[in-house]
Short mmCIF file of C-alpha atoms in Angstrom, two decimals:
data_model
loop_
_atom_site.label_atom_id
_atom_site.label_comp_id
_atom_site.label_asym_id
_atom_site.label_seq_id
_atom_site.Cartn_x
_atom_site.Cartn_y
_atom_site.Cartn_z
CA UNK D 1072 -33.87 17.23 -25.23
CA UNK D 1073 -37.58 17.76 -25.67
CA UNK D 1074 -39.84 20.44 -24.30
CA UNK D 1075 -41.17 17.91 -21.81
CA UNK D 1076 -37.86 18.10 -19.99
CA UNK D 1077 -39.23 21.38 -18.71
CA UNK D 1078 -41.66 19.36 -16.60
CA UNK D 1079 -39.20 16.68 -15.50
CA UNK D 1080 -37.47 16.74 -12.14
CA UNK D 1081 -33.87 17.95 -12.30
CA UNK D 1082 -31.90 16.38 -9.52
CA UNK D 1083 -29.63 19.21 -8.40
CA UNK D 1084 -29.14 20.85 -5.06
CA UNK D 1085 -30.48 24.36 -4.66
CA UNK D 1086 -32.36 26.31 -1.99
CA UNK D 1087 -35.52 25.99 -4.09
CA UNK D 1088 -35.12 22.21 -4.38
CA UNK D 1089 -34.84 21.97 -0.61
CA UNK D 1090 -38.12 23.75 0.11
CA UNK D 1091 -40.82 21.38 1.34
CA UNK D 1092 -43.04 20.29 -1.59
CA UNK D 1093 -46.14 21.33 0.34
CA UNK D 1094 -44.79 24.84 0.80
CA UNK D 1095 -43.91 25.02 -2.88
CA UNK D 1096 -47.34 23.75 -3.80
CA UNK D 1097 -48.98 26.51 -1.80
CA UNK D 1098 -46.74 29.02 -3.59
CA UNK D 1099 -47.79 27.68 -7.00
CA UNK D 1100 -51.46 27.84 -5.98
CA UNK D 1101 -51.00 31.43 -4.87
CA UNK D 1102 -49.45 32.27 -8.24
CA UNK D 1103 -52.40 30.63 -9.98
CA UNK D 1104 -54.92 32.62 -7.99
CA UNK D 1105 -53.12 35.91 -8.56
CA UNK D 1106 -52.80 35.19 -12.28
CA UNK D 1107 -56.53 34.58 -12.50
CA UNK D 1108 -57.43 37.62 -10.36
CA UNK D 1109 -55.94 40.18 -12.69
CA UNK D 1110 -56.68 40.64 -16.33
CA UNK D 1111 -54.56 43.70 -16.89
CA UNK D 1112 -51.24 43.38 -18.61
CA UNK D 1113 -49.10 45.21 -16.03
CA UNK D 1114 -49.63 42.97 -12.97
CA UNK D 1115 -49.41 39.84 -15.12
CA UNK D 1116 -46.10 40.98 -16.55
CA UNK D 1117 -44.81 41.63 -13.04
CA UNK D 1118 -45.88 38.10 -12.12
CA UNK D 1119 -44.18 36.72 -15.21
CA UNK D 1120 -40.84 38.34 -14.46
CA UNK D 1121 -40.95 37.75 -10.71
CA UNK D 1122 -40.35 34.03 -11.37
CA UNK D 1123 -37.01 34.59 -13.04
CA UNK D 1124 -34.93 35.05 -9.85
CA UNK D 1125 -36.35 31.83 -8.42
CA UNK D 1126 -35.54 29.95 -11.61
CA UNK D 1127 -31.99 31.25 -11.52
CA UNK D 1128 -31.57 30.26 -7.86
CA UNK D 1129 -32.92 26.80 -8.70
CA UNK D 1130 -30.37 26.46 -11.57
CA UNK D 1131 -32.96 25.16 -14.01
CA UNK D 1132 -32.91 28.04 -16.47
CA UNK D 1133 -32.25 25.95 -19.57
CA UNK D 1134 -35.09 23.48 -19.10
CA UNK D 1135 -37.45 26.21 -17.97
CA UNK D 1136 -36.75 28.35 -21.02
CA UNK D 1137 -37.19 25.37 -23.26
CA UNK D 1138 -40.69 24.69 -21.95
CA UNK D 1139 -41.63 28.33 -22.40
CA UNK D 1140 -40.32 28.25 -25.94
CA UNK D 1141 -42.31 25.05 -26.48
CA UNK D 1142 -45.48 26.73 -25.27
CA UNK D 1143 -45.22 29.50 -27.84
CA UNK D 1144 -47.52 27.61 -30.21
CA UNK D 1145 -50.36 27.50 -27.69
CA UNK D 1146 -49.59 31.03 -26.52
CA UNK D 1147 -49.99 32.29 -30.09
CA UNK D 1148 -53.18 30.31 -30.45
CA UNK D 1149 -54.61 31.88 -27.30
CA UNK D 1150 -53.60 35.33 -28.49
CA UNK D 1151 -55.17 34.90 -31.92
CA UNK D 1152 -58.37 33.38 -30.54
CA UNK D 1153 -58.75 36.24 -28.08
CA UNK D 1154 -58.17 38.88 -30.74
CA UNK D 1155 -60.67 37.26 -33.10
CA UNK D 1156 -63.40 36.70 -30.54
CA UNK D 1157 -63.06 40.19 -29.07
CA UNK D 1158 -62.99 41.82 -32.47
CA UNK D 1159 -66.17 40.15 -33.65
CA UNK D 1160 -68.19 39.65 -30.50
CA UNK D 1161 -66.92 41.90 -27.73
CA UNK D 1162 -67.50 45.54 -27.31
CA UNK D 1163 -64.22 47.26 -27.09
CA UNK D 1164 -62.97 50.80 -26.95
CA UNK D 1165 -60.11 50.39 -29.46
CA UNK D 1166 -58.03 47.88 -31.36
CA UNK D 1167 -55.09 48.66 -29.08
CA UNK D 1168 -57.25 47.58 -26.16
CA UNK D 1169 -58.02 44.27 -27.83
CA UNK D 1170 -54.37 43.64 -28.40
CA UNK D 1171 -53.48 44.49 -24.82
CA UNK D 1172 -56.23 42.33 -23.41
CA UNK D 1173 -55.25 39.38 -25.62
CA UNK D 1174 -51.62 39.83 -24.68
CA UNK D 1175 -52.62 39.79 -21.02
CA UNK D 1176 -54.44 36.48 -21.50
CA UNK D 1177 -51.38 35.07 -23.25
CA UNK D 1178 -49.10 36.20 -20.44
CA UNK D 1179 -51.50 34.65 -17.93
CA UNK D 1180 -51.16 31.35 -19.75
CA UNK D 1181 -47.37 31.59 -19.70
CA UNK D 1182 -47.40 32.42 -15.98
CA UNK D 1183 -49.41 29.27 -15.32
CA UNK D 1184 -47.03 27.18 -17.42
CA UNK D 1185 -43.87 28.66 -15.94
CA UNK D 1186 -44.95 28.18 -12.33
CA UNK D 1187 -45.96 24.62 -13.08
CA UNK D 1188 -42.60 24.08 -14.69
CA UNK D 1189 -40.69 25.54 -11.74
CA UNK D 1190 -42.61 23.29 -9.35
CA UNK D 1191 -41.99 20.08 -11.28
CA UNK D 1192 -38.38 20.91 -12.12
CA UNK D 1193 -37.51 21.29 -8.45
CA UNK D 1194 -39.68 18.64 -6.79
CA UNK D 1195 -38.82 14.98 -7.12
CA UNK D 1196 -41.80 12.71 -7.84
CA UNK D 1197 -40.99 10.67 -4.75
CA UNK D 1198 -41.11 13.70 -2.48
CA UNK D 1199 -44.34 14.72 -4.13
CA UNK D 1200 -45.87 11.32 -3.44
CA UNK D 1201 -44.59 11.46 0.10
CA UNK D 1202 -46.10 14.84 0.75
CA UNK D 1203 -49.42 13.69 -0.67
CA UNK D 1204 -49.26 10.73 1.68
CA UNK D 1205 -48.54 12.96 4.64
CA UNK D 1206 -51.48 15.21 3.91
CA UNK D 1207 -53.57 12.09 4.26
CA UNK D 1208 -54.14 10.95 0.68
CA UNK D 1209 -54.50 7.12 0.68
CA UNK D 1210 -51.26 5.37 -0.24
CA UNK D 1211 -52.79 3.66 -3.30
CA UNK D 1212 -53.45 7.02 -4.89
CA UNK D 1213 -50.02 8.38 -4.01
CA UNK D 1214 -48.42 5.31 -5.51
CA UNK D 1215 -50.47 5.56 -8.68
CA UNK D 1216 -49.51 9.21 -8.95
CA UNK D 1217 -45.75 8.72 -8.54
CA UNK D 1218 -45.78 5.71 -10.86
CA UNK D 1219 -47.58 7.69 -13.53
CA UNK D 1220 -44.95 10.42 -13.37
CA UNK D 1221 -42.14 7.92 -13.39
CA UNK D 1222 -43.46 6.27 -16.56
CA UNK D 1223 -43.58 9.45 -18.61
CA UNK D 1224 -40.02 9.10 -19.97
CA UNK D 1225 -40.63 5.41 -20.73
CA UNK D 1226 -43.74 6.31 -22.68
CA UNK D 1227 -41.93 9.08 -24.53
CA UNK D 1228 -39.24 6.66 -25.63
CA UNK D 1229 -41.81 4.11 -26.68
CA UNK D 1230 -43.72 6.73 -28.66
CA UNK D 1231 -40.51 7.48 -30.59
CA UNK D 1232 -40.01 3.81 -31.47
CA UNK D 1233 -43.63 3.54 -32.62
CA UNK D 1234 -43.26 6.64 -34.77
CA UNK D 1235 -40.15 5.11 -36.34
CA UNK D 1236 -41.89 1.79 -36.96
CA UNK D 1237 -44.86 3.44 -38.66
CA UNK D 1238 -42.71 5.79 -40.70
CA UNK D 1239 -40.86 2.72 -41.91
CA UNK D 1240 -44.25 1.57 -43.23
CA UNK D 1241 -44.70 4.70 -45.28
CA UNK D 1242 -46.66 6.81 -42.79
CA UNK D 1243 -46.08 10.51 -43.38
CA UNK D 1244 -47.05 12.46 -40.29
CA UNK D 1245 -46.64 15.86 -41.84
CA UNK D 1246 -48.73 15.33 -44.95
CA UNK D 1247 -52.29 16.29 -45.84
CA UNK D 1248 -54.81 18.74 -44.48
CA UNK D 1249 -55.71 19.21 -40.81
CA UNK D 1250 -58.08 16.25 -40.49
CA UNK D 1251 -55.70 14.01 -42.40
CA UNK D 1252 -52.90 15.00 -40.02
CA UNK D 1253 -54.93 14.20 -36.94
CA UNK D 1254 -55.83 10.85 -38.49
CA UNK D 1255 -52.15 10.19 -39.11
CA UNK D 1256 -51.68 9.90 -35.37
CA UNK D 1257 -54.06 6.95 -34.98
CA UNK D 1258 -51.42 4.34 -35.94
CA UNK D 1259 -49.20 5.84 -33.26
CA UNK D 1260 -51.72 6.32 -30.47
CA UNK D 1261 -53.28 2.86 -30.63
CA UNK D 1262 -50.06 0.86 -30.08
CA UNK D 1263 -49.01 3.38 -27.44
CA UNK D 1264 -52.24 3.00 -25.46
CA UNK D 1265 -52.45 -0.76 -25.89
CA UNK D 1266 -48.87 -1.15 -24.69
CA UNK D 1267 -49.47 1.15 -21.73
CA UNK D 1268 -52.45 -0.93 -20.65
CA UNK D 1269 -50.52 -4.14 -21.12
CA UNK D 1270 -47.62 -2.76 -19.14
CA UNK D 1271 -49.84 -1.61 -16.30
CA UNK D 1272 -51.37 -5.07 -16.01
CA UNK D 1273 -47.90 -6.59 -15.91
CA UNK D 1274 -46.81 -4.06 -13.33
CA UNK D 1275 -49.80 -4.91 -11.17
CA UNK D 1276 -48.98 -8.62 -11.32
CA UNK D 1277 -45.32 -7.99 -10.56
CA UNK D 1278 -46.26 -5.83 -7.59
CA UNK D 1279 -48.69 -8.33 -6.22
CA UNK D 1280 -46.13 -11.09 -6.47
CA UNK D 1281 -43.88 -8.90 -4.35
CA UNK D 1282 -46.59 -8.60 -1.69
CA UNK D 1283 -47.67 -5.07 -2.39
CA UNK D 1284 -50.24 -3.97 0.15
CA UNK D 1285 -49.51 -6.86 2.50
CA UNK D 1286 -49.27 -4.70 5.58
CA UNK D 1287 -52.08 -2.32 6.43
CA UNK D 1288 -49.95 0.40 7.92
CA UNK D 1289 -46.69 1.05 6.15
CA UNK D 1290 -43.89 3.32 7.29
CA UNK D 1291 -41.51 5.43 5.24
CA UNK D 1292 -37.76 5.78 5.38
CA UNK D 1293 -38.08 9.47 4.74
CA UNK D 1294 -40.48 11.66 6.65
CA UNK D 1295 -41.02 15.20 5.42
CA UNK D 1296 -40.70 17.83 8.10
CA UNK D 1297 -41.51 21.48 7.62
CA UNK D 1298 -38.64 23.65 8.79
CA UNK D 1299 -38.47 27.33 9.66
CA UNK D 1300 -37.59 28.22 6.08
CA UNK D 1301 -40.61 26.33 4.76
CA UNK D 1302 -42.97 28.16 7.09
CA UNK D 1303 -41.37 31.43 6.08
CA UNK D 1304 -41.87 30.57 2.43
CA UNK D 1305 -45.56 29.80 3.03
CA UNK D 1306 -45.93 33.00 5.00
CA UNK D 1307 -44.40 35.01 2.15
CA UNK D 1308 -46.68 33.32 -0.36
CA UNK D 1309 -49.74 34.08 1.71
CA UNK D 1310 -48.60 37.67 2.19
CA UNK D 1311 -48.28 37.93 -1.57
CA UNK D 1312 -51.80 36.58 -1.96
CA UNK D 1313 -53.26 39.00 0.60
CA UNK D 1314 -51.45 41.95 -0.94
CA UNK D 1315 -52.77 41.02 -4.38
CA UNK D 1316 -56.31 40.65 -3.10
CA UNK D 1317 -56.00 44.04 -1.44
CA UNK D 1318 -54.78 45.63 -4.66
CA UNK D 1319 -57.46 43.85 -6.64
CA UNK D 1320 -60.20 45.14 -4.34
CA UNK D 1321 -59.13 48.69 -3.63
CA UNK D 1322 -56.75 49.89 -6.32
CA UNK D 1323 -57.89 50.22 -9.87
CA UNK D 1324 -55.09 49.09 -12.12
CA UNK D 1325 -55.13 51.01 -15.37
CA UNK D 1326 -54.76 49.41 -18.76
CA UNK D 1327 -51.67 50.40 -20.69
CA UNK D 1328 -53.91 51.80 -23.38
CA UNK D 1329 -55.45 54.12 -20.83
CA UNK D 1330 -52.08 55.36 -19.65
CA UNK D 1331 -50.82 55.90 -23.18
CA UNK D 1332 -54.17 57.36 -24.33
CA UNK D 1333 -54.57 55.21 -27.40
CA UNK V 163 -26.61 -1.43 -52.97
CA UNK V 164 -26.02 0.13 -49.57
CA UNK V 165 -22.96 2.29 -49.11
CA UNK V 166 -22.07 3.63 -45.69
CA UNK V 167 -19.23 6.13 -45.81
CA UNK V 168 -17.46 6.97 -42.57
CA UNK V 169 -20.68 7.56 -40.67
CA UNK V 170 -20.82 9.12 -37.22
CA UNK V 171 -24.04 9.40 -35.30
CA UNK V 172 -24.72 11.14 -32.00
CA UNK V 173 -28.14 10.99 -30.35
CA UNK V 174 -29.68 14.26 -29.14
CA UNK V 175 -28.90 13.21 -25.55
CA UNK V 176 -25.20 13.13 -26.42
CA UNK V 177 -24.65 9.37 -26.74
CA UNK V 178 -22.19 8.67 -29.55
CA UNK V 179 -23.74 5.57 -31.11
CA UNK V 180 -21.67 5.33 -34.29
CA UNK V 181 -18.04 6.35 -34.49
CA UNK V 182 -16.87 6.10 -38.07
CA UNK V 183 -18.61 3.18 -39.76
CA UNK V 184 -17.88 2.31 -43.39
CA UNK V 185 -19.59 -0.56 -45.11
CA UNK V 186 -20.81 -1.80 -48.46
CA UNK V 187 -23.66 -4.23 -48.91
CA UNK V 188 -24.21 -5.37 -52.49
CA UNK V 189 -27.58 -6.33 -53.98
CA UNK V 190 -28.65 -9.85 -53.09
CA UNK V 191 -26.35 -10.22 -50.12
CA UNK V 192 -27.36 -11.86 -46.86
CA UNK V 193 -25.82 -10.10 -43.87
CA UNK V 194 -26.05 -10.62 -40.12
CA UNK V 195 -25.09 -7.71 -37.90
CA UNK V 196 -24.11 -8.86 -34.44
CA UNK V 197 -22.68 -7.37 -31.28
CA UNK V 198 -23.48 -6.61 -27.68
CA UNK V 199 -26.32 -4.37 -26.49
CA UNK V 200 -25.54 -0.75 -27.23
CA UNK V 201 -22.92 -1.59 -29.86
CA UNK V 202 -24.83 0.48 -32.43
CA UNK V 203 -26.44 -2.26 -34.52
CA UNK V 204 -29.96 -0.89 -34.52
CA UNK V 205 -28.67 2.66 -34.90
CA UNK V 206 -26.75 1.56 -37.98
CA UNK V 207 -29.67 -0.18 -39.69
CA UNK V 208 -31.98 2.74 -38.91
CA UNK V 209 -29.72 4.72 -41.25
CA UNK V 210 -30.57 2.38 -44.12
CA UNK V 211 -34.14 3.63 -44.51
CA UNK V 212 -33.41 7.17 -43.39
CA UNK V 213 -35.05 7.00 -39.95
CA UNK V 214 -31.75 8.36 -38.69
CA UNK V 215 -29.52 10.65 -40.70
CA UNK V 216 -25.76 10.60 -40.12
CA UNK V 217 -24.27 13.38 -37.99
CA UNK V 218 -21.15 13.06 -40.16
CA UNK V 219 -20.42 11.00 -43.28
CA UNK V 220 -23.14 9.71 -45.58
CA UNK V 221 -25.30 6.73 -46.45
CA UNK V 222 -26.18 5.96 -50.06
CA UNK V 223 -28.99 3.63 -51.09
CA UNK V 224 -28.58 2.75 -54.77
CA UNK V 225 -26.47 5.87 -55.09
CA UNK V 226 -29.00 8.20 -53.45
CA UNK V 227 -28.01 10.07 -50.30
CA UNK V 228 -30.51 9.26 -47.53
CA UNK V 229 -30.55 12.90 -46.46
CA UNK V 230 -32.11 13.89 -49.76
CA UNK V 231 -35.19 11.67 -49.72
CA UNK V 232 -38.03 11.04 -47.30
CA UNK V 233 -38.27 7.99 -45.10
CA UNK V 234 -41.47 7.03 -46.91
CA UNK V 235 -39.71 7.05 -50.25
CA UNK V 236 -36.72 5.07 -48.99
CA UNK V 237 -38.97 2.58 -47.23
CA UNK V 238 -40.46 1.62 -50.57
CA UNK V 239 -37.06 0.09 -51.30
CA UNK V 240 -35.91 -0.76 -47.80
CA UNK V 241 -38.38 -2.70 -45.63
CA UNK V 242 -37.68 -2.56 -41.91
CA UNK V 243 -39.30 -5.03 -39.53
CA UNK V 244 -39.01 -3.77 -35.97
CA UNK V 245 -38.08 -5.96 -33.06
CA UNK V 246 -41.35 -5.66 -31.17
CA UNK V 247 -44.50 -6.15 -33.27
CA UNK V 248 -46.50 -4.37 -30.57
CA UNK V 249 -44.86 -1.15 -31.67
CA UNK V 250 -46.63 -1.22 -34.99
CA UNK V 251 -49.85 -3.25 -34.85
CA UNK V 252 -52.92 -1.05 -34.61
CA UNK V 253 -55.55 -2.16 -37.12
CA UNK V 254 -58.84 -3.92 -36.51
CA UNK V 255 -57.96 -6.93 -38.63
CA UNK V 256 -54.81 -8.61 -39.81
CA UNK V 257 -55.87 -7.83 -43.36
CA UNK V 258 -56.07 -4.08 -42.67
CA UNK V 259 -52.75 -4.20 -40.89
CA UNK V 260 -51.05 -5.62 -43.96
CA UNK V 261 -52.71 -3.21 -46.35
CA UNK V 262 -51.76 -0.15 -44.24
CA UNK V 263 -48.35 0.33 -45.82
CA UNK V 264 -49.69 -0.51 -49.29
CA UNK V 265 -52.23 2.29 -48.94
CA UNK V 266 -49.51 4.65 -47.75
CA UNK V 267 -47.50 3.83 -50.85
CA UNK V 268 -50.65 4.42 -52.94
CA UNK V 269 -50.91 1.04 -54.61
CA UNK V 270 -54.07 0.32 -56.63
CA UNK V 271 -57.03 -1.31 -54.85
CA UNK V 272 -56.66 -4.41 -56.98
CA UNK V 273 -52.94 -4.75 -56.40
CA UNK V 274 -53.43 -4.19 -52.66
CA UNK V 275 -55.86 -7.13 -52.55
CA UNK V 276 -53.45 -9.34 -54.45
CA UNK V 277 -50.51 -8.40 -52.28
CA UNK V 278 -52.43 -8.94 -49.03
CA UNK V 279 -53.49 -12.40 -50.21
CA UNK V 280 -49.94 -13.17 -51.19
CA UNK V 281 -48.49 -12.05 -47.85
CA UNK V 282 -51.15 -13.89 -45.82
CA UNK V 283 -50.36 -17.08 -47.71
CA UNK V 284 -46.64 -16.62 -47.44
CA UNK V 285 -46.67 -16.36 -43.65
CA UNK V 286 -49.42 -18.87 -43.04
CA UNK V 287 -51.85 -16.28 -41.73
CA UNK V 288 -54.84 -16.88 -44.03
CA UNK V 289 -57.07 -18.16 -41.23
CA UNK V 290 -56.46 -14.93 -39.27
CA UNK V 291 -57.43 -12.59 -42.11
CA UNK V 292 -60.42 -11.11 -40.25
CA UNK V 293 -59.00 -11.50 -36.74
CA UNK V 294 -57.72 -8.58 -34.68
CA UNK V 295 -53.92 -8.65 -34.47
CA UNK V 296 -54.24 -8.03 -30.73
CA UNK V 297 -55.92 -11.43 -30.30
CA UNK V 298 -52.93 -13.32 -31.71
CA UNK V 299 -50.04 -14.89 -29.82
CA UNK V 300 -46.62 -13.24 -29.65
CA UNK V 301 -45.14 -15.33 -32.45
CA UNK V 302 -48.15 -14.77 -34.68
CA UNK V 303 -48.04 -11.03 -34.08
CA UNK V 304 -44.43 -11.10 -35.15
CA UNK V 305 -45.42 -12.84 -38.37
CA UNK V 306 -48.13 -10.27 -39.03
CA UNK V 307 -45.55 -7.53 -38.61
CA UNK V 308 -43.27 -9.34 -41.04
CA UNK V 309 -46.12 -9.85 -43.53
CA UNK V 310 -47.06 -6.18 -43.30
CA UNK V 311 -43.58 -5.23 -44.50
CA UNK V 312 -43.02 -7.98 -47.06
CA UNK V 313 -46.36 -7.13 -48.69
CA UNK V 314 -44.92 -4.20 -50.61
CA UNK V 315 -42.05 -6.35 -51.83
CA UNK V 316 -39.08 -4.18 -50.82
CA UNK V 317 -35.75 -4.87 -52.46
CA UNK V 318 -33.86 -4.76 -49.19
CA UNK V 319 -35.30 -6.34 -46.03
CA UNK V 320 -34.03 -5.49 -42.56
CA UNK V 321 -35.10 -7.71 -39.67
CA UNK V 322 -34.32 -6.51 -36.15
CA UNK V 323 -34.04 -9.49 -33.77
CA UNK V 324 -36.31 -11.73 -35.85
CA UNK V 325 -35.84 -14.82 -33.66
CA UNK V 326 -36.73 -13.16 -30.36
CA UNK V 327 -39.56 -15.07 -28.67
CA UNK V 328 -39.95 -17.61 -31.46
CA UNK V 329 -40.02 -21.34 -30.76
CA UNK V 330 -37.59 -23.56 -32.61
CA UNK V 331 -40.17 -24.63 -35.20
CA UNK V 332 -40.91 -21.00 -36.09
CA UNK V 333 -37.21 -20.22 -36.09
CA UNK V 334 -36.55 -22.97 -38.60
CA UNK V 335 -39.42 -21.72 -40.77
CA UNK V 336 -38.05 -18.20 -40.52
CA UNK V 337 -34.63 -19.44 -41.56
CA UNK V 338 -35.95 -21.23 -44.64
CA UNK V 339 -38.02 -18.23 -45.41
CA UNK V 340 -35.08 -15.80 -45.20
CA UNK V 341 -32.96 -18.05 -47.37
CA UNK V 342 -35.77 -18.30 -49.90
CA UNK V 343 -36.12 -14.51 -50.06
CA UNK V 344 -32.39 -14.18 -50.42
CA UNK V 345 -32.37 -16.69 -53.30
CA UNK V 346 -35.02 -14.61 -55.01
CA UNK V 347 -32.44 -11.84 -55.14
CA UNK V 348 -33.45 -9.78 -52.13
CA UNK V 349 -30.86 -8.22 -49.88
CA UNK V 350 -31.54 -9.50 -46.37
CA UNK V 351 -30.02 -7.89 -43.30
CA UNK V 352 -30.68 -9.33 -39.86
CA UNK V 353 -29.69 -7.80 -36.54
CA UNK V 354 -29.42 -10.50 -33.91
CA UNK V 355 -27.80 -11.96 -30.80
CA UNK V 356 -28.80 -15.47 -31.72
CA UNK V 357 -25.48 -16.99 -32.72
CA UNK V 358 -26.87 -20.50 -33.31
CA UNK V 359 -29.41 -19.07 -35.72
CA UNK V 360 -26.69 -17.24 -37.63
CA UNK V 361 -24.53 -20.34 -37.76
CA UNK V 362 -27.35 -22.25 -39.41
CA UNK V 363 -27.89 -19.50 -41.97
CA UNK V 364 -24.21 -18.88 -42.76
CA UNK V 365 -24.53 -15.27 -43.92
CA UNK V 366 -21.82 -12.63 -44.13
CA UNK V 367 -21.25 -11.57 -40.53
CA UNK V 368 -20.52 -8.04 -39.35
CA UNK V 369 -19.50 -7.68 -35.72
CA UNK V 370 -19.91 -4.36 -33.97
CA UNK V 371 -18.62 -3.05 -30.66
CA UNK V 372 -18.69 0.44 -29.25
CA UNK V 373 -20.07 2.11 -32.35
CA UNK V 374 -17.48 0.58 -34.68
CA UNK V 375 -17.27 -2.43 -36.94
CA UNK V 376 -14.68 -4.79 -35.47
CA UNK V 377 -14.98 -7.63 -37.96
CA UNK V 378 -16.61 -8.36 -41.30
CA UNK V 379 -16.44 -11.66 -43.16
CA UNK V 380 -17.62 -15.24 -43.55
CA UNK V 381 -19.62 -16.82 -40.72
CA UNK V 382 -17.02 -19.54 -40.25
CA UNK V 383 -14.15 -17.15 -40.05
CA UNK V 384 -15.72 -14.61 -37.68
CA UNK V 385 -17.81 -16.70 -35.32
CA UNK V 386 -15.06 -19.19 -34.52
CA UNK V 387 -12.60 -16.52 -33.44
CA UNK V 388 -12.65 -16.61 -29.61
CA UNK V 389 -11.05 -13.18 -29.33
CA UNK V 390 -13.65 -11.46 -31.55
CA UNK V 391 -16.53 -13.37 -29.95
CA UNK V 392 -15.38 -12.27 -26.56
CA UNK V 393 -15.11 -8.63 -27.57
CA UNK V 394 -18.72 -8.62 -28.72
CA UNK V 395 -20.10 -10.34 -25.61
CA UNK V 396 -21.19 -13.42 -27.55
CA UNK V 397 -20.56 -17.08 -26.79
CA UNK V 398 -18.94 -19.39 -29.35
CA UNK V 399 -21.43 -21.61 -31.21
CA UNK V 400 -21.92 -24.88 -29.34
CA UNK V 401 -20.33 -27.03 -32.04
CA UNK V 402 -17.32 -24.73 -32.09
CA UNK V 403 -17.02 -25.02 -28.31
CA UNK V 404 -16.97 -28.79 -28.57
CA UNK V 405 -14.34 -28.73 -31.30
CA UNK V 406 -12.24 -26.19 -29.46
CA UNK V 407 -12.16 -28.62 -26.54
CA UNK V 408 -11.28 -31.48 -28.89
CA UNK V 409 -8.47 -29.47 -30.43
CA UNK V 410 -5.70 -31.41 -28.68
CA UNK V 411 -7.01 -34.58 -30.32
CA UNK V 412 -6.19 -33.02 -33.66
CA UNK V 413 -9.63 -31.72 -34.61
CA UNK V 414 -9.85 -28.30 -36.28
CA UNK V 415 -11.30 -25.44 -34.20
CA UNK V 416 -13.28 -23.66 -36.88
CA UNK V 417 -16.19 -26.07 -37.19
CA UNK V 418 -19.69 -24.60 -37.06
CA UNK V 419 -22.10 -26.97 -38.79
CA UNK V 420 -23.72 -30.06 -37.28
CA UNK V 421 -23.26 -32.12 -40.45
CA UNK V 422 -19.67 -31.08 -40.84
CA UNK V 423 -19.03 -32.04 -37.20
CA UNK V 424 -20.68 -35.39 -37.68
CA UNK V 425 -18.60 -36.06 -40.79
CA UNK V 426 -15.34 -35.18 -39.04
CA UNK V 427 -16.13 -37.37 -36.06
CA UNK V 428 -17.24 -40.29 -38.22
CA UNK V 429 -14.11 -40.02 -40.34
CA UNK V 430 -12.00 -40.21 -37.20
CA UNK V 431 -13.92 -43.19 -35.82
CA UNK V 432 -13.83 -45.05 -39.13
CA UNK V 433 -10.16 -44.18 -39.58
CA UNK V 434 -9.33 -45.92 -36.32
CA UNK V 435 -11.15 -49.16 -36.95
#
């Protein structure tokens, strides 16, 4: 299992899975906005932990945790970059403040990742395409979108084969300095991209020979309908957004360093 | 010398691909590994250059445990030509493609040039030296992939489905070529479904099914056994099918070669007149 499984749809039945993709999308957008509104550690931490009940209800804890663990590298990078840039270029009251601020930025990143993950873990690509179509996105784009998602596992498998083939020719991915290591990936990326292009051309031909796009107006077997629960979910999300905006405008959230006087 | 000792292998997704495989392949042997899709053939040969490490048991190459050395180091000895050349071609010219591995193994400039020339000649690719591998046909790309591995002159050569997508002329060339390499003392291991190709080569045959070896022996003995053939989702060689049908006329069943078949039939005809 790779960390990318944290972004792959898990086909299980749960209340979260059954929520209309559009409603879930609004929820994720709300989370994004809130995460960007605040740059204090406390509200971001609340946001971080408030996802956990949803993840547990959706029964996707394992995959979700794996993605978060996988994002630790970038999270650390963000933390370190923030600390360095603030230390040298920012004006700051104390080192503790720098650390808190950098931590807050890191938590913001994880919040973005985790809400993304929750959305993709509980929404099937087909439903996603369908909801795009029903908001009025042209079918060609919806199809391209769902196909792209569907080909991710195929590409991942192919990448593994290519890595094996090049290692069998003496390529050592983990050797050398930074530039050398980036260069090491060229023999893997080129076949991967060339094959992807080749495959997409083949796919296009295969689709055309099966009369893709023959009828102007196509119908779907499934039609998404928003239910009471979905509207309620949207309402709750919007309420969350309004409450956050209110807090952001009228209540001054203290930094931890201010509370603790360090 | 390849020694496989009671090897089990489970993929990270839980698929048990090998369930207790033991095997010895001596230097200079010519071996064909056959069996249905998913029998574990490719998984097994990927253990020979360390791309996969056994979950249980061990694999020794010339007495060295594959878990103790890097894939790069093992590959110097064990050349692996993958099934699909498109999984490895990436260079701007055929020449660069062939020298890629040689550079990885840190050969001298001069030796690299010699080896590239040698490999281009060997596989009849000289006229494509400066051509992009992506401009070549499927069969030619396959030959470039083969050349890029043979160039460093590995002692053991593994070919995964070498006949796939080759026309009969190229297949015959490939066969002569494999036999020539084998006569030069190289260990050649092919993984294939192409029973007619194997019959013409007459190597030692290893049949696999369900992650286990179900038979190991001479081509004639293994590939004329209807029961074994059936278990590995193969079809008897055409000559054997004919002779199985002629069995009630007193012909033997275990005939695989065209010339042998011709001789037997002629003997019978001449015997009558």
